[in-house]
């Protein structure tokens, strides 16, 4: 996976001593067992890296926020960060922000709280997409088809521009936190705070609402000319709320100390933060704890390349769900370095050099082998002659030099007599 993406690893943030935030706490670098993740959904990307948001260790940085932080009841699901979902809704197309959620523009999906939470519901930044129980599938697909006019298909959908404009936002209502949160906001008047469910569900006014706009759960494939949904209805039970659920929010993980998870609407712009150019509606409440904020400069594992769809604007802002991330086929235009632009040529050159080196080594080995064979052949030939002679005269013993000289003398004497 990490061979094909800018990200080259996974930072563990689970609820265990080996987690990165826990190691920082143990080392005395941060004073609180807390951290915040803020994922942006940029419509542009670069092979040099893309600003994907910010991470705050040891607390929360409210300078990132565009609305006050609200808190859901958090619980540890094993080593994972758990939540409880009370209800889920579709919100009418054209409305993308939590401030726009009302009873008049939402439709509740026909599923009970116990069905939604039959197994743990976890908030997992390491999962790119969001997965709900398959028990929600029938009501989800029926309502989506009634709004958009096409079947919901995770294999991809061919949509007209008019149908794209009809895609509804998805709203998740989380059980609210019952403890004190007055260090950030006063929850005595939930109607006064965007992100709380007072106007949608008066019986549970302190519940937290998280809106997933269309451009957070759909992307566009230029290769297939299809829109691909990123909310899956495949879990046997429970749910996994992934990075696309968290996107556009600063999410405060505070389960270890206070059993809560906070949500604040944010553009997650680290450059805006360090350049000290806040937006007009930025929350001006001071930070609640000493913390360290750093940028996250790489896209998540299996996140599609975020480029604008052709003929659409190249910018978007939080709350506008019209501009979709684009999943493009990789091509040479995305390469900026010499090695990247010429990787095919370099590969061919390297392979050719390897072949030549192999041929040379084989030639040297062949020459050495041939020379050894010739010497061995000559030795065996000499040995063969001696063996043949010994076979022809098996009973004869080798004559000594004196015997040979005696035979010569006898031969000469015989010649004189004759």
Coordinates of N, CA, C and O in Angstrom, one line a residue, residues 4-5 9 28 85 89-90 146 172 181-182 186 188 202 271 274 285 289 300-301 317 336 339 362 394 403:
X4 N 2.7 2.9 -3.2 CA 2.0 3.7 -4.2 C 1.4 5.0 -3.7 O 0.7 5.7 -4.4
X5 N 1.6 5.3 -2.4 CA 1.0 6.5 -1.8 C 2.0 7.4 -1.2 O 3.1 6.9 -0.8
X9 N 3.5 5.2 6.2 CA 3.3 4.5 7.5 C 2.0 4.9 8.2 O 1.3 5.7 7.7
X28 N 6.9 12.9 29.1 CA 6.8 14.3 29.6 C 6.7 15.4 28.6 O 6.8 16.6 29.0
X85 N -24.3 5.7 18.6 CA -25.2 6.4 17.6 C -26.6 6.2 18.1 O -27.1 5.1 18.3
X89 N -29.9 10.2 9.7 CA -30.9 10.9 8.8 C -30.3 11.2 7.5 O -29.0 11.2 7.3
X90 N -31.1 11.4 6.5 CA -30.7 12.1 5.3 C -31.2 13.6 5.4 O -32.4 13.8 5.9
X146 N -35.1 7.5 -3.7 CA -36.2 8.4 -3.8 C -35.8 9.8 -3.9 O -36.5 10.6 -4.6
X172 N -25.5 12.1 11.3 CA -25.4 11.1 12.4 C -25.6 11.8 13.7 O -24.9 12.8 14.0
X181 N -18.9 20.4 30.6 CA -18.1 20.8 29.5 C -18.0 22.4 29.5 O -17.7 23.0 28.5
X182 N -18.2 23.0 30.7 CA -18.3 24.4 30.7 C -17.0 25.1 30.5 O -16.9 26.3 30.5
X186 N -21.2 26.5 27.3 CA -22.3 26.3 28.3 C -23.4 25.6 27.5 O -24.0 26.1 26.6
X188 N -26.4 24.7 28.6 CA -27.7 24.9 29.2 C -28.7 25.3 28.1 O -29.9 25.1 28.3
X202 N -35.8 17.3 20.2 CA -36.0 18.0 21.5 C -35.8 17.1 22.7 O -35.5 17.6 23.8
X271 N -2.1 26.0 7.5 CA -1.5 27.3 7.0 C -2.2 28.5 7.5 O -1.5 29.5 7.9
X274 N -1.1 29.0 11.3 CA 0.3 29.5 11.5 C 0.5 30.9 10.9 O 1.4 31.6 11.4
X285 N -12.8 31.4 21.7 CA -12.5 30.9 23.0 C -11.1 30.4 23.1 O -10.6 29.7 22.3
X289 N -6.1 23.7 27.1 CA -4.9 23.1 27.7 C -3.7 23.3 26.9 O -3.7 23.7 25.8
X300 N -4.3 9.9 3.6 CA -4.4 8.7 4.4 C -4.2 7.5 3.4 O -4.5 7.6 2.3
X301 N -3.8 6.2 4.1 CA -3.7 5.0 3.4 C -5.1 4.8 2.6 O -6.1 4.9 3.2
X317 N -15.0 25.1 0.3 CA -14.9 25.4 1.7 C -15.8 24.5 2.5 O -16.7 23.9 2.0
X336 N 7.2 15.2 -10.7 CA 8.0 16.4 -10.7 C 9.5 16.2 -10.7 O 10.2 16.9 -11.3
X339 N 13.7 11.4 -11.5 CA 13.5 10.0 -11.4 C 12.1 9.6 -11.7 O 11.8 8.6 -12.3
X362 N 28.8 -14.9 -17.1 CA 28.6 -16.2 -17.6 C 29.8 -16.5 -18.6 O 30.3 -17.7 -18.7
X394 N 49.7 -57.8 -19.8 CA 49.4 -57.8 -18.4 C 50.4 -58.6 -17.5 O 50.6 -58.3 -16.3
X403 N 69.0 -54.5 -17.3 CA 68.5 -55.6 -18.2 C 68.5 -55.2 -19.6 O 68.9 -55.9 -20.5

